[in-house]
XYZ file of C-alpha atoms in Angstrom:
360
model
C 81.209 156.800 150.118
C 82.387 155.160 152.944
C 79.095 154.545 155.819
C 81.633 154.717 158.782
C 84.816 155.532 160.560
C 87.744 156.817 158.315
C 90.412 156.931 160.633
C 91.825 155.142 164.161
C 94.946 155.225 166.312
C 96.375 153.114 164.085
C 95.745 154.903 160.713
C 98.786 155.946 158.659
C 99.247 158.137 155.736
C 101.691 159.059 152.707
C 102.457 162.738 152.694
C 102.709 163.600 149.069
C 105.151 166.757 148.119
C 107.086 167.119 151.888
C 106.490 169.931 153.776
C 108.255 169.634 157.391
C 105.828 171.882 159.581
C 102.484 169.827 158.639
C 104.315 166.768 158.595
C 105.818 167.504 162.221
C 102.743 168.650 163.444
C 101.159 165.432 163.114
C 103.602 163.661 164.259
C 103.133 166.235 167.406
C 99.564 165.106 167.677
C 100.367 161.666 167.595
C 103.001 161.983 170.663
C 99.995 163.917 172.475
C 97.297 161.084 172.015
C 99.470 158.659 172.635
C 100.059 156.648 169.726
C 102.538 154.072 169.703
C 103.264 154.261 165.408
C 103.716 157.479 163.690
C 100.934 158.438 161.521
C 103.341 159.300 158.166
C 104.643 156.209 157.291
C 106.329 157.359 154.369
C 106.822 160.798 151.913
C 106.622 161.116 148.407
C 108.651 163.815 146.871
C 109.328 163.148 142.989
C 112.779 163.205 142.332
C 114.002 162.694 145.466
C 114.840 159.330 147.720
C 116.321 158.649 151.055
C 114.666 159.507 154.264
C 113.649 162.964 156.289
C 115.081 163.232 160.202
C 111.759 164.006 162.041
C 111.307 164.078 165.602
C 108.251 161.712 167.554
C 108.209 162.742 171.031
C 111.710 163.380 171.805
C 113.061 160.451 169.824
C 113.989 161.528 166.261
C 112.937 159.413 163.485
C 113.368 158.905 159.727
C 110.677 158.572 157.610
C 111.415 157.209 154.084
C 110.928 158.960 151.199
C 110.322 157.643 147.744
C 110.435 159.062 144.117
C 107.007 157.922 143.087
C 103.475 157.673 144.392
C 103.309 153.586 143.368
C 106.743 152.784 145.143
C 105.848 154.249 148.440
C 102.371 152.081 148.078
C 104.513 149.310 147.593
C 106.311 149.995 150.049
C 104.239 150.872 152.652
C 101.225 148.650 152.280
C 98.889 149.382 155.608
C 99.116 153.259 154.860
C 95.770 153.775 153.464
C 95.393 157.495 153.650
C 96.963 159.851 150.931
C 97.685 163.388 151.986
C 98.031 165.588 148.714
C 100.322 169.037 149.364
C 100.633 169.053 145.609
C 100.030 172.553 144.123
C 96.902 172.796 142.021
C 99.017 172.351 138.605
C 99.267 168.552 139.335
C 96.971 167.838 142.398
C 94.488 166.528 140.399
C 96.682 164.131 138.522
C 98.321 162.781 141.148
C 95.368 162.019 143.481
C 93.704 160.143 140.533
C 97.223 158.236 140.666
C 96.826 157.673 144.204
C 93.200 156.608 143.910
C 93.887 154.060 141.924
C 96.600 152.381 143.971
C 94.886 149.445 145.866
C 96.089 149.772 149.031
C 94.466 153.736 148.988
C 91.297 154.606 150.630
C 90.993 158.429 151.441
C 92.902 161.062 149.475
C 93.202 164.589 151.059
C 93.751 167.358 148.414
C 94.942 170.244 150.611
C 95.345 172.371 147.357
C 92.662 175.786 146.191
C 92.577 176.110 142.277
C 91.660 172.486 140.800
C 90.135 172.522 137.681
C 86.651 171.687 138.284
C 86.167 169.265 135.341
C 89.207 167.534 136.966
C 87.344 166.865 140.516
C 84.328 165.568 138.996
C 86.286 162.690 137.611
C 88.115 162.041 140.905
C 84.870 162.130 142.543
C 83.452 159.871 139.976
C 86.748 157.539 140.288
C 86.552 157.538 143.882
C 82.547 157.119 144.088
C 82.875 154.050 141.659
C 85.725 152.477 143.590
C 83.988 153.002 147.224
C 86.980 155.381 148.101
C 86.800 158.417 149.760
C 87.567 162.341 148.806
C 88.368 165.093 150.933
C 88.965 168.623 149.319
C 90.204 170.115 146.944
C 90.411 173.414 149.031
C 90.681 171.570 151.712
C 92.544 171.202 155.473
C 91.443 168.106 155.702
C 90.345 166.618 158.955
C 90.740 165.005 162.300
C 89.640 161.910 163.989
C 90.609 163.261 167.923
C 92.990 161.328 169.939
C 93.305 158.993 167.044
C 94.803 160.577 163.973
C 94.593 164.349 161.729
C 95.745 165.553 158.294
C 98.388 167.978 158.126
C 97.788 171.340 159.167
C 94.198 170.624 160.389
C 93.271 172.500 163.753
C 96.283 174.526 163.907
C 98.721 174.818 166.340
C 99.626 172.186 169.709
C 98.393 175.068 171.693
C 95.164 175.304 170.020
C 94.612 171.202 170.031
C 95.423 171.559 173.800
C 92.553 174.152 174.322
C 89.865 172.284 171.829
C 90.518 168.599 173.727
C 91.370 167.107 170.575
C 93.882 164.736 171.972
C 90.813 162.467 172.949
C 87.661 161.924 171.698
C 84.415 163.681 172.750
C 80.863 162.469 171.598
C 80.203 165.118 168.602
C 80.705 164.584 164.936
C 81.689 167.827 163.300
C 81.888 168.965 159.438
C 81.992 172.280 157.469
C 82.943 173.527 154.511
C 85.124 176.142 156.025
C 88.728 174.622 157.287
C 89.303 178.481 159.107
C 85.864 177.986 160.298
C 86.506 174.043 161.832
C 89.202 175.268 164.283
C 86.858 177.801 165.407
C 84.163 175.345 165.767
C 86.232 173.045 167.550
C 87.223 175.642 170.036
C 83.638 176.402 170.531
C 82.197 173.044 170.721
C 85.059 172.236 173.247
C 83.419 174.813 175.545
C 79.601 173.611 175.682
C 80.491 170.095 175.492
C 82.676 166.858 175.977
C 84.536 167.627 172.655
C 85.180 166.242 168.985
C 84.747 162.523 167.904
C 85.692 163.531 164.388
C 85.882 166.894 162.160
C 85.879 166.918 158.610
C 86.341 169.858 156.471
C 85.244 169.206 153.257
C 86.612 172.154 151.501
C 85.045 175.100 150.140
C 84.801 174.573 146.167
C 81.628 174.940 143.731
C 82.253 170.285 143.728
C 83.834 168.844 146.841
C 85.043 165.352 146.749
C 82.851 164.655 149.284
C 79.705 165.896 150.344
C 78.344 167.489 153.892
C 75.673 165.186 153.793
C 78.045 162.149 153.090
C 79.839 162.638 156.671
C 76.502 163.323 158.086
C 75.600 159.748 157.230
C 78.468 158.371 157.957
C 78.394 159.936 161.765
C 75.210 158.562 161.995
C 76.490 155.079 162.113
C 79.550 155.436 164.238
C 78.212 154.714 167.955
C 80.515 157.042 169.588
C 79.156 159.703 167.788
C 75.833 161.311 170.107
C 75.159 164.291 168.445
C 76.556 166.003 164.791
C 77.267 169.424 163.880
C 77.136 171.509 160.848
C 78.206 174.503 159.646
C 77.597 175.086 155.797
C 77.775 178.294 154.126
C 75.820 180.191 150.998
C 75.900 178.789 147.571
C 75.328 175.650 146.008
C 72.929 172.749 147.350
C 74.601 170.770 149.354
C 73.150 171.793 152.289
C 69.304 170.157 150.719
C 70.634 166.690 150.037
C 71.441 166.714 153.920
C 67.396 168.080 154.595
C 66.130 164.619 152.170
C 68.249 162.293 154.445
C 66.350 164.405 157.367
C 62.837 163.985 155.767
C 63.428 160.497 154.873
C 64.841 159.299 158.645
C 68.326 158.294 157.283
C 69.781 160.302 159.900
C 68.576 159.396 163.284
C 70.977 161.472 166.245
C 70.424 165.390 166.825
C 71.775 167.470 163.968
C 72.422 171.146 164.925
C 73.436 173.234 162.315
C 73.517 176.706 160.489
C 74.616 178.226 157.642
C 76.451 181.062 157.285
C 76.080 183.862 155.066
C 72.998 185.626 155.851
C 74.863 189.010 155.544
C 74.649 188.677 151.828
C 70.966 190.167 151.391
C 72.583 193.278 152.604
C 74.569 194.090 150.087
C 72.979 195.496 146.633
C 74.514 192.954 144.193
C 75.795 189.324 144.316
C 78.905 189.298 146.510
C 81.768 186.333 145.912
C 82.291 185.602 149.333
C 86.035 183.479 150.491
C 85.486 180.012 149.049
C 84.837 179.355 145.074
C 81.630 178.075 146.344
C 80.491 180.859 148.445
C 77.901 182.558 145.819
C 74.313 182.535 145.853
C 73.104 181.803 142.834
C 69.208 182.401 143.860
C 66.540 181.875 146.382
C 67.513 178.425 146.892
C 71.286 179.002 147.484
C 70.719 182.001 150.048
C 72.156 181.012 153.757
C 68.056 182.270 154.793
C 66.472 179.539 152.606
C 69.100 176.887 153.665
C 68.603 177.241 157.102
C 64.908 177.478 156.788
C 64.788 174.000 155.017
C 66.971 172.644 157.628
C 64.650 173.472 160.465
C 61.448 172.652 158.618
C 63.625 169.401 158.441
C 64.059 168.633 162.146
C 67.549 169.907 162.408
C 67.835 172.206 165.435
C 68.973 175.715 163.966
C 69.581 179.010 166.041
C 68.599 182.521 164.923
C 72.205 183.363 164.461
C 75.738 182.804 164.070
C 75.896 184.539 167.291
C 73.637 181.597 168.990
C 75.385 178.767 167.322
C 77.585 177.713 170.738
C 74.413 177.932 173.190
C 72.448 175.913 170.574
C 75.005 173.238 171.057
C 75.355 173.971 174.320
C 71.410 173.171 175.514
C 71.557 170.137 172.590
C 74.310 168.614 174.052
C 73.018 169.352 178.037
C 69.408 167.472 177.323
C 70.769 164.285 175.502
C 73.238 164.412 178.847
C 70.060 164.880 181.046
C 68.369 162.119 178.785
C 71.167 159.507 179.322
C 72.209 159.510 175.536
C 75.636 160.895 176.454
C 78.126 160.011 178.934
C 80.397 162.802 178.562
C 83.755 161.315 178.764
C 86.383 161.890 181.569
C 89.045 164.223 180.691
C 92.585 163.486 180.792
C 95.889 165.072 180.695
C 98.266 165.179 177.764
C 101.685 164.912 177.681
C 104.093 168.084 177.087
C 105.076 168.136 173.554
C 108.929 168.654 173.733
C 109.944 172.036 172.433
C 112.110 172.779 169.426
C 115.950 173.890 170.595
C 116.397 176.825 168.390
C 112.148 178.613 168.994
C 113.295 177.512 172.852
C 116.741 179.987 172.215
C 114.651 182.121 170.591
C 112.430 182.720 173.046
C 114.901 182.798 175.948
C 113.878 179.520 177.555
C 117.233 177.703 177.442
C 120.555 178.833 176.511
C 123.488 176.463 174.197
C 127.409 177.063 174.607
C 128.938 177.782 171.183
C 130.699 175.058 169.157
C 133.521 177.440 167.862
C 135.555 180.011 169.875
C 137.394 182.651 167.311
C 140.220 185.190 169.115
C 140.308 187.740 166.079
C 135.926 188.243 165.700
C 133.864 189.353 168.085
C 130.686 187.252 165.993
């Protein structure tokens, strides 16, 4: 695993299997922070070659695309990040393809349903090769002002609100990509914002690990305090309470994990993710969160108390002089679409054809 920062302003990727609204919404984010380069340097959609009009700003662009995952490498050497739309019948074969291209360091697999025997070897690829796994199950995440994967945090409007178009001071990951853009709303509130968010995906064997990001926020410097949100099930959650006991993680760790609600119910309940089932004592959301306090994390009582946790964390290392909270700034207006603009009554276009014998 990687023991720092994934991603920076100038980070770009190779979208695998095109799919214009992610695609354009990154390239929306990158017009909002400021970038200078695109983050998609190239697509790869089998079969096909040529390029895709995309707009960056209000300057359209074409981005090439390429038949095959080891031509667009070639061609596109500094893109070092490998988003993976594939559907879950050949995700798994084609991020092992990708991880074993040279110029490849982080592979995104945005897809549910990969065969679990599959991910373990791409996690035991990637771990051997000192390259980096996000997903499967995953919507992948975001480095703020700097560079995000595909769909991650939603909509313009929504980056707008969470201050993701520059970087704050906390380091953010969760199993739960639904669960991150609510997080980042709510961290936006109570404090300067996101450095970087990860969502690691919700299946039994994620590529990568919450603990892993843990340690790696713990040696970027811009990174003051980390946040974590982990959920019922498995035990990923207690390799993150050893690095607490043994002092591998030394910045304030607030965290919870959800789930509690499942001691309610009479039998075992299958909760969203493939992960999300308790399969004793151990795996319970109580027993997690117990071992994470007992740890030195700082955990609320609730859910419910998760934002003023944050909140008083962030407000004493402030108070302390640990955190400068950064200055905010304001981002540009992301140019708006012609035909949602006509759609919504905003602007209006003459016609390009006049007919005398229809009315249409």
């Amino acid at each position: 695993m990687a023991t720092g920062q994934l991603f920076s302003r100038t980070t770009q990727a190779l979208f695998y299997n095109y799919k214009q609204l992610p695609i354009q919404r990154m390239l929306d984010f990158d017009f909002l922070c400021g970038r200078e380069t695109p983050s998609v340097a190239g697509i790869i959609n089998p079969g096909a070659e040529g390029f895709q009009k995309l707009f960056f700003g209000q300057e359209e662009i074409a981005i090439p695309v390429h038949s095959t995952i080891e031509a667009a490498c070639a061609a596109h050497p500094t893109a070092d990040v490998f988003i993976n739309f594939a559907s879950y019948r050949s995700a798994a074969a084609s991020s092992m393809s990708a991880l074993k291209q040279p110029t490849i360091r982080v592979v995104a697999i945005i897809a549910e349903g990969v065969p679990e025997s599959d991910t373990k070897q791409l996690i035991a690829y990637a771990r051997s090769n000192n390259k980096v796994v996000i997903g499967p199950a995953t919507v992948g995440g975001i480095q703020a002002g700097a560079f995000k994967i595909g769909d991650t945090a939603g909509t313009i409007d929504n980056i707008v609100h969470c201050k993701l178009y520059r970087p704050g001071s906390v380091g953010f990951v969760s199993k739960s990509g639904g669960m991150s853009n609510e997080m980042y709303n709510t961290i936006a509130r109570v404090t300067d914002g996101i450095y970087e968010g990860i969502a690691i995906g919700g299946d039994v064997f994620p590529g990568s690990t919450l603990s892993d990001h843990i340690l790696r926020f713990n040696n970027i410097p811009q990174v003051k305090l980390m946040v974590v949100l982990g959920e019922l099930g498995g035990r990923d959650e207690y390799s993150l309470v050893e690095a607490l006991k043994q002092g591998k993680v030394n910045k304030p760790v607030v965290a919870w994990v959800s789930g509690t609600c499942a001691r309610l119910f009479k039998s075992e309940v299958q909760f969203g993710h493939a992960g999300a089932k308790s399969g004793g004592e151990m795996e319970s959301a109580q027993a997690k969160n117990q071992a994470l306090r007992e740890a030195g994390a700082v955990v609320p009582t609730s859910y419910e108390a998760l934002e003023a946790t944050i909140k008083e964390t962030f407000e004493q290392l402030v108070e302390e002089g640990k955190i400068t909270p950064v200055k905010e700034v304001k981002p540009p207006q992301i140019p708006e679409d012609l035909n949602s603009a006509i759609k919504s009554g905003k602007v209006r276009a003459p016609t390009h054809i006049i007919s005398t014998i229809s009315d249409d």
